Tab-separated table of C-alpha atoms and ligand atoms in Angstrom:
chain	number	residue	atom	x	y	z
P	622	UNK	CA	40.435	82.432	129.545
P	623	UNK	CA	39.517	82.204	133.352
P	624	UNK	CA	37.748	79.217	134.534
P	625	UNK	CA	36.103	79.589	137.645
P	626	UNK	CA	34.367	76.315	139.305
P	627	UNK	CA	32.024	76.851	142.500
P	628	UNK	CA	32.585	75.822	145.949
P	629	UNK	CA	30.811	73.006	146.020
P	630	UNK	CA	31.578	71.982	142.191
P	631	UNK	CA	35.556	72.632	143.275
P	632	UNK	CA	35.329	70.361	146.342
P	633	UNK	CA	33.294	67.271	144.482
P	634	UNK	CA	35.909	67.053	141.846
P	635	UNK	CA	38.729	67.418	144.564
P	636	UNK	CA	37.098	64.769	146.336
P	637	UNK	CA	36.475	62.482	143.127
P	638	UNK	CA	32.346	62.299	143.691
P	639	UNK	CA	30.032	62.363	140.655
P	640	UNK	CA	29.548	65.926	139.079
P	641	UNK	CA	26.734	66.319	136.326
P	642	UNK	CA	27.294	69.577	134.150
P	643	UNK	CA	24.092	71.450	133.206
P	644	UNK	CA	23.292	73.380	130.068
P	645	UNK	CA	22.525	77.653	130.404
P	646	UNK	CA	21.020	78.134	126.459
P	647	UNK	CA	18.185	76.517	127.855
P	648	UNK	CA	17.671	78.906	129.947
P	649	UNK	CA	18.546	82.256	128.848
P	650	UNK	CA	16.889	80.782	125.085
P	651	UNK	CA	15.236	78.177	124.770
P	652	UNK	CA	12.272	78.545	127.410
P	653	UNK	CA	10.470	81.480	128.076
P	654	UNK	CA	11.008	82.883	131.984
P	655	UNK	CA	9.527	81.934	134.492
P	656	UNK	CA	9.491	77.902	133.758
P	657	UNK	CA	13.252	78.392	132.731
P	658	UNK	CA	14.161	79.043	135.747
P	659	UNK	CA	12.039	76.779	137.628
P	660	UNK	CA	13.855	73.984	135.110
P	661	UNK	CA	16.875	74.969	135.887
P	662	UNK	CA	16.383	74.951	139.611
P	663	UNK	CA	14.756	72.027	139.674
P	664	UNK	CA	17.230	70.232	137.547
P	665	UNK	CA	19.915	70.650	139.759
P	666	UNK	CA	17.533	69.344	142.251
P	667	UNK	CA	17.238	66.358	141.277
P	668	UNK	CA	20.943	65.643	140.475
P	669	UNK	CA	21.665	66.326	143.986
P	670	UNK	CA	18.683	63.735	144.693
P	671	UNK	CA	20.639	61.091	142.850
P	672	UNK	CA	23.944	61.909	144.815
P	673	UNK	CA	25.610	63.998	142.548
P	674	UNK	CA	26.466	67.740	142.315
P	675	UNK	CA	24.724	69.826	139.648
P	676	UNK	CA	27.276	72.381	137.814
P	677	UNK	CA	25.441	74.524	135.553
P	678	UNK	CA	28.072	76.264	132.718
P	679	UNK	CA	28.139	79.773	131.689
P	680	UNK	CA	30.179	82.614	130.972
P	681	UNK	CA	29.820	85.148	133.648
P	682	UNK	CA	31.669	88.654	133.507
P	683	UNK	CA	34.032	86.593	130.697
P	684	UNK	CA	34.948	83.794	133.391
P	685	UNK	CA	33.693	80.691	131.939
P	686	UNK	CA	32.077	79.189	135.194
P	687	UNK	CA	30.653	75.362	135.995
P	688	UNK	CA	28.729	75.741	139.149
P	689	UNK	CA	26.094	78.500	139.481
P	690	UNK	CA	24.313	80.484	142.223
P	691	UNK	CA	20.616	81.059	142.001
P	692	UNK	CA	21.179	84.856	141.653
P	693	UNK	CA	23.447	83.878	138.489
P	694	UNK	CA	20.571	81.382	137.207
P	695	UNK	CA	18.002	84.328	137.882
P	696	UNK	CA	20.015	86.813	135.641
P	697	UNK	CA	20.555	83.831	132.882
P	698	UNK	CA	16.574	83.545	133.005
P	699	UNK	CA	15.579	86.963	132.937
P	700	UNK	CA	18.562	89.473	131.120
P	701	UNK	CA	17.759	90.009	127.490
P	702	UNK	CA	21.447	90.582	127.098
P	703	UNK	CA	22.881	87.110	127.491
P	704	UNK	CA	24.426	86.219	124.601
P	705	UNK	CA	24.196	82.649	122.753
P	706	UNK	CA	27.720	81.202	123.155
P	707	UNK	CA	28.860	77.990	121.611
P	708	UNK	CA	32.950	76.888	120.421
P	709	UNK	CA	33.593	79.943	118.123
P	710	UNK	CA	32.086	82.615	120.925
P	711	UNK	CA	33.705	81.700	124.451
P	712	UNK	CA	37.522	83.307	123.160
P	713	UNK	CA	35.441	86.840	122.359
P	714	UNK	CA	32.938	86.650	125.355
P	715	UNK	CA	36.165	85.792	127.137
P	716	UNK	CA	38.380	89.152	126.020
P	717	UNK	CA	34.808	91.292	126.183
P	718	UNK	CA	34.192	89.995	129.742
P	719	UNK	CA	30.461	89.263	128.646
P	720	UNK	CA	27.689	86.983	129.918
P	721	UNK	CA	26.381	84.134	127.933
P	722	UNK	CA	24.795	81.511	127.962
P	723	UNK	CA	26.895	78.639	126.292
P	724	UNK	CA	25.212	75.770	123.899
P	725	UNK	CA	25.718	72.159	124.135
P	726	UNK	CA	29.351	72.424	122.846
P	727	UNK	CA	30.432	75.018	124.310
P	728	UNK	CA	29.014	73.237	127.693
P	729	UNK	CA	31.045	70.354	126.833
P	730	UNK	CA	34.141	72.511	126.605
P	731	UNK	CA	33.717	74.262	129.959
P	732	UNK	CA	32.531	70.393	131.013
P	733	UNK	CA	36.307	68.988	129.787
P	734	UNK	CA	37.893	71.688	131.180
P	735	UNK	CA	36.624	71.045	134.771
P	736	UNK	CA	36.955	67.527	134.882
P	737	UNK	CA	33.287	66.757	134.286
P	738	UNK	CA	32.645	63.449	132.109
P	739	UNK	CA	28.766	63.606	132.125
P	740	UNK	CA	26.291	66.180	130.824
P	741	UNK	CA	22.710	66.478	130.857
P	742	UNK	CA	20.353	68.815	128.587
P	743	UNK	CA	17.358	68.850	126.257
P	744	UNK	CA	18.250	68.178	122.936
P	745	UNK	CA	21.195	68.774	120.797
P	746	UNK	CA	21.798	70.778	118.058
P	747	UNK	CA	22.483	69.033	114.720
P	748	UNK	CA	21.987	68.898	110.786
P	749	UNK	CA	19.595	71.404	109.767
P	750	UNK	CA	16.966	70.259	107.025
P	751	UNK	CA	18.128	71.867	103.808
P	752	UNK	CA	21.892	72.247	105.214
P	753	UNK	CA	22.448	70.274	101.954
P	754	UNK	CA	22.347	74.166	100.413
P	755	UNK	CA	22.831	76.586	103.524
P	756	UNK	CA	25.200	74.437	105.826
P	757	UNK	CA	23.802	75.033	108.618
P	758	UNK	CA	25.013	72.298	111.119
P	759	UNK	CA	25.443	72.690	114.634
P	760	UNK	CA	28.912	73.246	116.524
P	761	UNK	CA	27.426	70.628	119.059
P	762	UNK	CA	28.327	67.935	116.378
P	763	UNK	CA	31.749	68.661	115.969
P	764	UNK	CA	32.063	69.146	119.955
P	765	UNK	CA	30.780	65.647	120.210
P	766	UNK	CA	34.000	64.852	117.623
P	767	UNK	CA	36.749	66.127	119.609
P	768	UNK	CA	35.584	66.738	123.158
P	769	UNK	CA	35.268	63.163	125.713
P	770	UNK	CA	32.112	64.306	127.372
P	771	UNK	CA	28.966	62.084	127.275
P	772	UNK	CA	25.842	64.228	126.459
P	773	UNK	CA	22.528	62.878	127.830
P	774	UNK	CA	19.694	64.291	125.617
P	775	UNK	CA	16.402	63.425	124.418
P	776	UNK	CA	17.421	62.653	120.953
P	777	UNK	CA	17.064	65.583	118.840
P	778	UNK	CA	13.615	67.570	117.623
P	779	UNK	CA	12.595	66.985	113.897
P	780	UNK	CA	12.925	70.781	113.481
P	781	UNK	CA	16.354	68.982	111.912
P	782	UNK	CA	17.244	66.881	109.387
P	783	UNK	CA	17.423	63.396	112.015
P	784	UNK	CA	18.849	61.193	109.466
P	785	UNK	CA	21.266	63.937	108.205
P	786	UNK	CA	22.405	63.951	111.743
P	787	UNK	CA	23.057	60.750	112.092
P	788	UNK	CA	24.905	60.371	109.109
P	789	UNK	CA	27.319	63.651	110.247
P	790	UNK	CA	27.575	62.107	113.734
P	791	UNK	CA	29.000	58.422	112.316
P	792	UNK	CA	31.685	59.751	110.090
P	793	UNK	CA	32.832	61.888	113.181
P	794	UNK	CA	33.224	59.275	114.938
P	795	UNK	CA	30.737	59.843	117.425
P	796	UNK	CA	28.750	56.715	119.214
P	797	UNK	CA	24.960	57.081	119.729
P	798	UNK	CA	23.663	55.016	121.839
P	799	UNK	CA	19.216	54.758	123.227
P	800	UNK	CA	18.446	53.663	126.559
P	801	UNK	CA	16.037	51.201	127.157
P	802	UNK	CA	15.255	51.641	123.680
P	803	UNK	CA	16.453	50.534	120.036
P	804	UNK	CA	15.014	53.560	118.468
P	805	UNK	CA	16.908	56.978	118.057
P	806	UNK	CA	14.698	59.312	119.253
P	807	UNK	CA	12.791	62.826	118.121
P	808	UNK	CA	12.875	64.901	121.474
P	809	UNK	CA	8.942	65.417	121.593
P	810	UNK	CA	8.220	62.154	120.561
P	811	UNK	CA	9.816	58.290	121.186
P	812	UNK	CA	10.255	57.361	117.549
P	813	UNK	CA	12.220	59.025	114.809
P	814	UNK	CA	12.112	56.007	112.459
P	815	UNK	CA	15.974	55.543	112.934
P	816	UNK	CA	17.797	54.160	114.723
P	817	UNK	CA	20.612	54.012	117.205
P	818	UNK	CA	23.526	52.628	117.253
P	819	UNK	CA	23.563	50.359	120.225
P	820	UNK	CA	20.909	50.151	123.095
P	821	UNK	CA	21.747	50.315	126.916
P	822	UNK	CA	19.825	48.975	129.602
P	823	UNK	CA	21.623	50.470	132.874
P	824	UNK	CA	23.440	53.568	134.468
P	825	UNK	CA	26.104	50.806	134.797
P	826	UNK	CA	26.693	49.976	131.099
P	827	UNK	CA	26.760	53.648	129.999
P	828	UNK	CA	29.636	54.479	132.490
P	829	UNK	CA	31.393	51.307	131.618
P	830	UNK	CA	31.229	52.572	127.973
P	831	UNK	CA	32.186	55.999	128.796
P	832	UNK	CA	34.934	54.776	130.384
P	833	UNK	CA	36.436	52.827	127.464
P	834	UNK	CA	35.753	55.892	124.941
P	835	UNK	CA	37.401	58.420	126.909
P	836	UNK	CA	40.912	56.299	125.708
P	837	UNK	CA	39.654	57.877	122.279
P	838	UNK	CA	39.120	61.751	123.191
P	839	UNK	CA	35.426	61.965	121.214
P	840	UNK	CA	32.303	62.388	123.322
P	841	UNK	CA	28.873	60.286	123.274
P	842	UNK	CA	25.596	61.037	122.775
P	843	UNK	CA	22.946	59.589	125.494
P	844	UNK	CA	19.322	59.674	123.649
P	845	UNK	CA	17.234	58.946	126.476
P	846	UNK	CA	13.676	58.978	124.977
P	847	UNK	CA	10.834	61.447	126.537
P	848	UNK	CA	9.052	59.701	129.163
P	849	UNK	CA	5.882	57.616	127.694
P	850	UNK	CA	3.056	59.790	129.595
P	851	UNK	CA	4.557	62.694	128.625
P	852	UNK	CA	5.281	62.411	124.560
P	853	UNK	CA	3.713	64.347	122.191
P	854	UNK	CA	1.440	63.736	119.571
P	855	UNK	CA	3.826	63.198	116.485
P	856	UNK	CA	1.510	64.334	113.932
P	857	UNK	CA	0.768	68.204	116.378
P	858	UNK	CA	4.251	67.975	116.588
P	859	UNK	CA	5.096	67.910	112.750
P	860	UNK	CA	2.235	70.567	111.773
P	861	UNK	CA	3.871	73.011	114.443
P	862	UNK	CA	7.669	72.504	112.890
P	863	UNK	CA	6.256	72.598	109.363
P	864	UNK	CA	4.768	75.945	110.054
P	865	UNK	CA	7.752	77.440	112.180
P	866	UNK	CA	10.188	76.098	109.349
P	867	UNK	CA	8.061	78.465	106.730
P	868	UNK	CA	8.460	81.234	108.972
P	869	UNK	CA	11.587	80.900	109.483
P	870	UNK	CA	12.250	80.558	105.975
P	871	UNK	CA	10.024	83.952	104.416
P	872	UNK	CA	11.812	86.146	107.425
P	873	UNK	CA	15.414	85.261	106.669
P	874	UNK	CA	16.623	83.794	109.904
P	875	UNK	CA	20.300	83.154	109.347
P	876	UNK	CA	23.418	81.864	112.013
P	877	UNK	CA	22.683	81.218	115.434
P	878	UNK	CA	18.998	82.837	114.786
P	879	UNK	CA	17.818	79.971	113.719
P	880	UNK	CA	18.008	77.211	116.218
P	881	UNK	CA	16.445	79.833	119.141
P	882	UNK	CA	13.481	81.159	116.715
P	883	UNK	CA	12.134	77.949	115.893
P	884	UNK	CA	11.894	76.162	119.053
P	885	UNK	CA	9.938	79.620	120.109
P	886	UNK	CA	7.806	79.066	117.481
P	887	UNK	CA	7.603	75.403	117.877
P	888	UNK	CA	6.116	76.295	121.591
P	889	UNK	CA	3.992	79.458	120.617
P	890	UNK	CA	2.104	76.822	117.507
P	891	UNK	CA	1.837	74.166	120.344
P	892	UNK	CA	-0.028	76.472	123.083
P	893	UNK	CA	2.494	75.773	125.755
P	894	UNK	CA	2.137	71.942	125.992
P	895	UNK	CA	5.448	71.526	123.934
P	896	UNK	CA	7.184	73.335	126.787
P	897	UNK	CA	5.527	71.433	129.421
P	898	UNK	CA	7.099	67.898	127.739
P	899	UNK	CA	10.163	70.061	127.338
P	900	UNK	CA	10.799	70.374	131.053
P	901	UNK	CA	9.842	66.718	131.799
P	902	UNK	CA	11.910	65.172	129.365
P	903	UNK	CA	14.872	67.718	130.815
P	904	UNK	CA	14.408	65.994	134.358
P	905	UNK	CA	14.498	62.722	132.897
P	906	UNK	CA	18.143	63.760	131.416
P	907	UNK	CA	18.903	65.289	134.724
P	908	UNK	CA	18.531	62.051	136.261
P	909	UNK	CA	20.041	59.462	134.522
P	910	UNK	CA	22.610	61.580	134.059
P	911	UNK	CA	23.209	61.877	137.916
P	912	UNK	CA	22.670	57.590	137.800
P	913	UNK	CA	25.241	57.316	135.136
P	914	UNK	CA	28.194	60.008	137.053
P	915	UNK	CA	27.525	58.327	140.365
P	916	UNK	CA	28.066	54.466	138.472
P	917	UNK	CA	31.033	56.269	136.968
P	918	UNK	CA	32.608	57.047	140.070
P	919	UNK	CA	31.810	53.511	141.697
J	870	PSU	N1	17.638	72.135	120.810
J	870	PSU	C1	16.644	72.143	121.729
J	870	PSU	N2	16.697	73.010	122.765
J	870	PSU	C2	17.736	73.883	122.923
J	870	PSU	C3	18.793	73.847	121.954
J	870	PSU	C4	18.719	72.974	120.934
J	870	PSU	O1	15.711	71.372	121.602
J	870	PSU	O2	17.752	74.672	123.874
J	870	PSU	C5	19.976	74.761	122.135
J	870	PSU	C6	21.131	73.992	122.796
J	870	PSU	O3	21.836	74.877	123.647
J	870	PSU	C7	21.986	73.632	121.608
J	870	PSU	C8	21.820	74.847	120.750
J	870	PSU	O4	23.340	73.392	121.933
J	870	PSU	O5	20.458	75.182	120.867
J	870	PSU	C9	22.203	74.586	119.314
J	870	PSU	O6	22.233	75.792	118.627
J	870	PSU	P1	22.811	75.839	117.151
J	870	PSU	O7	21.840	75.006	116.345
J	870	PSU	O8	22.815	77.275	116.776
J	870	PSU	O9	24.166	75.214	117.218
J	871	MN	MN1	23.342	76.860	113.021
């Protein structure tokens, strides 16, 4: 497998500066075009605002790449052939010399490989509600197990099973850990009605905690709730995932399906303002993450 880093992405690692890696399922499936590109641009806009250097992952012509162009960001917002990549995909996209967009694990892969400690994105993928029967749980999970990259993300949507995913997440080892908060929380919304392991208050005390679990080799997960003026109504929220859950269910979405088809349904059953909290709560990410590299690197 060829890793390929960008200019820019080659020459801050070279030169030890902070280096936030950037998420491409987001784009390519899990916002409609044009606002995933905007997102995308403008996420990398604001980690260079905070003194870092944004490197987007992907898989580009089978090269697994951290550090886009905009023409690459463009084709991951607008092809309908980019495939959804996560752990089991990159070794196949690889040999086939495809484009993909790669998930939160396999970000974290390309991440690790790089050199890259800190990510930002959305929300993770987790324990499906009912995985008790079809075992559906997210690669993302496991990546978090055995991969030392810190994910920032807005907790995770109630689409899954939250509690479930907690669970799964503590006997893998994983820490999860709220910012400025106690409460783990749902993406959408602040509260989740669990909680997290540990709060943190600072940029400072995440990278002094990322530095101390990369001696172990597992990742961390960041839940940095949704900004206040821009959470949802938990109740609208609920109603929409109920619904998209049903449909989901009567069509027979199976395998990687599944994650993709509800969030779309999540936004269509929301009239758009789901996607609008979606991008703010992405920016959010995209800057504490940047906070937390460039403490990291002090
Ligand atoms: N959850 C979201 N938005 C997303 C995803 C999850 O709120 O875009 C994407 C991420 O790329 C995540 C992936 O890694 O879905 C998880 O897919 P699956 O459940 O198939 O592992
Ligand atoms: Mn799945």
């Amino acid at each position: 497998m060829r890793l390929v880093l960008s200019k820019e992405v080659e020459r801050a690692i070279s030169e030890n500066r902070p280096v936030v890696a950037l998420e491409s399922t987001i784009i390519s499936h899990g916002m409609p075009y044009p606002k995933n590109l905007e997102v995308a641009l403008r996420c990398e806009e604001i980690v260079r605002s905070e003194g870092a250097t944004p490197a987007t992952c992907a898989v580009i012509g089978g090269a697994l790449c951290a550090g886009l162009d905009d023409e690459q960001l463009e084709h991951l917002a607008t092809a309908r052939d980019i495939e959804k990549l996560s752990r089991r995909d990159l070794a196949l996209a690889s040999c086939r010399e495809l484009d993909g967009a790669t998930t939160v694990a396999a970000t974290m892969i390309i991440a690790h490989m790089a050199g890259i400690e800190v990510f930002a994105t959305g929300g993770v993928g987790g324990v499906h509600r009912g995985a008790q029967t079809t075992m559906d749980i997210s690669a993302d999970l496991e990546e978090l197990s055995r991969t030392p990259v810190a994910v920032v993300c807005a907790g995770v949507k109630s689409i899954l099973d939250i509690g479930l995913t907690l669970e799964y997440l503590e006997t893998k080892g994983v820490p999860v850990v709220a910012y400025r908060t106690e409460e783990f929380p749902a993406f959408y919304t602040r509260q989740s009605g669990y909680y997290a392991d540990a709060r943190l208050d600072s940029p400072e005390e995440a990278a002094e905690l990322i530095a101390a679990q990369r001696k172990l080799g597992t990742g961390i997960l960041i839940a940095n709730p949704i900004p206040e003026e821009y959470s949802m109504d938990g109740a609208v929220v609920e109603r929409a995932i109920a619904a998209a859950l049903e449909e989901a269910r009567t069509a027979g979405v199976r395998g990687k399906a599944v994650t993709p088809f509800l969030l779309e349904r999540v936004r269509q059953e929301t009239s758009g303002d789901s996607l609008e909290a979606n991008a703010e709560l992405v920016y959010s990410n995209a800057r504490l993450a940047a906070r937390i590299a460039v403490c990291a690197k002090n």
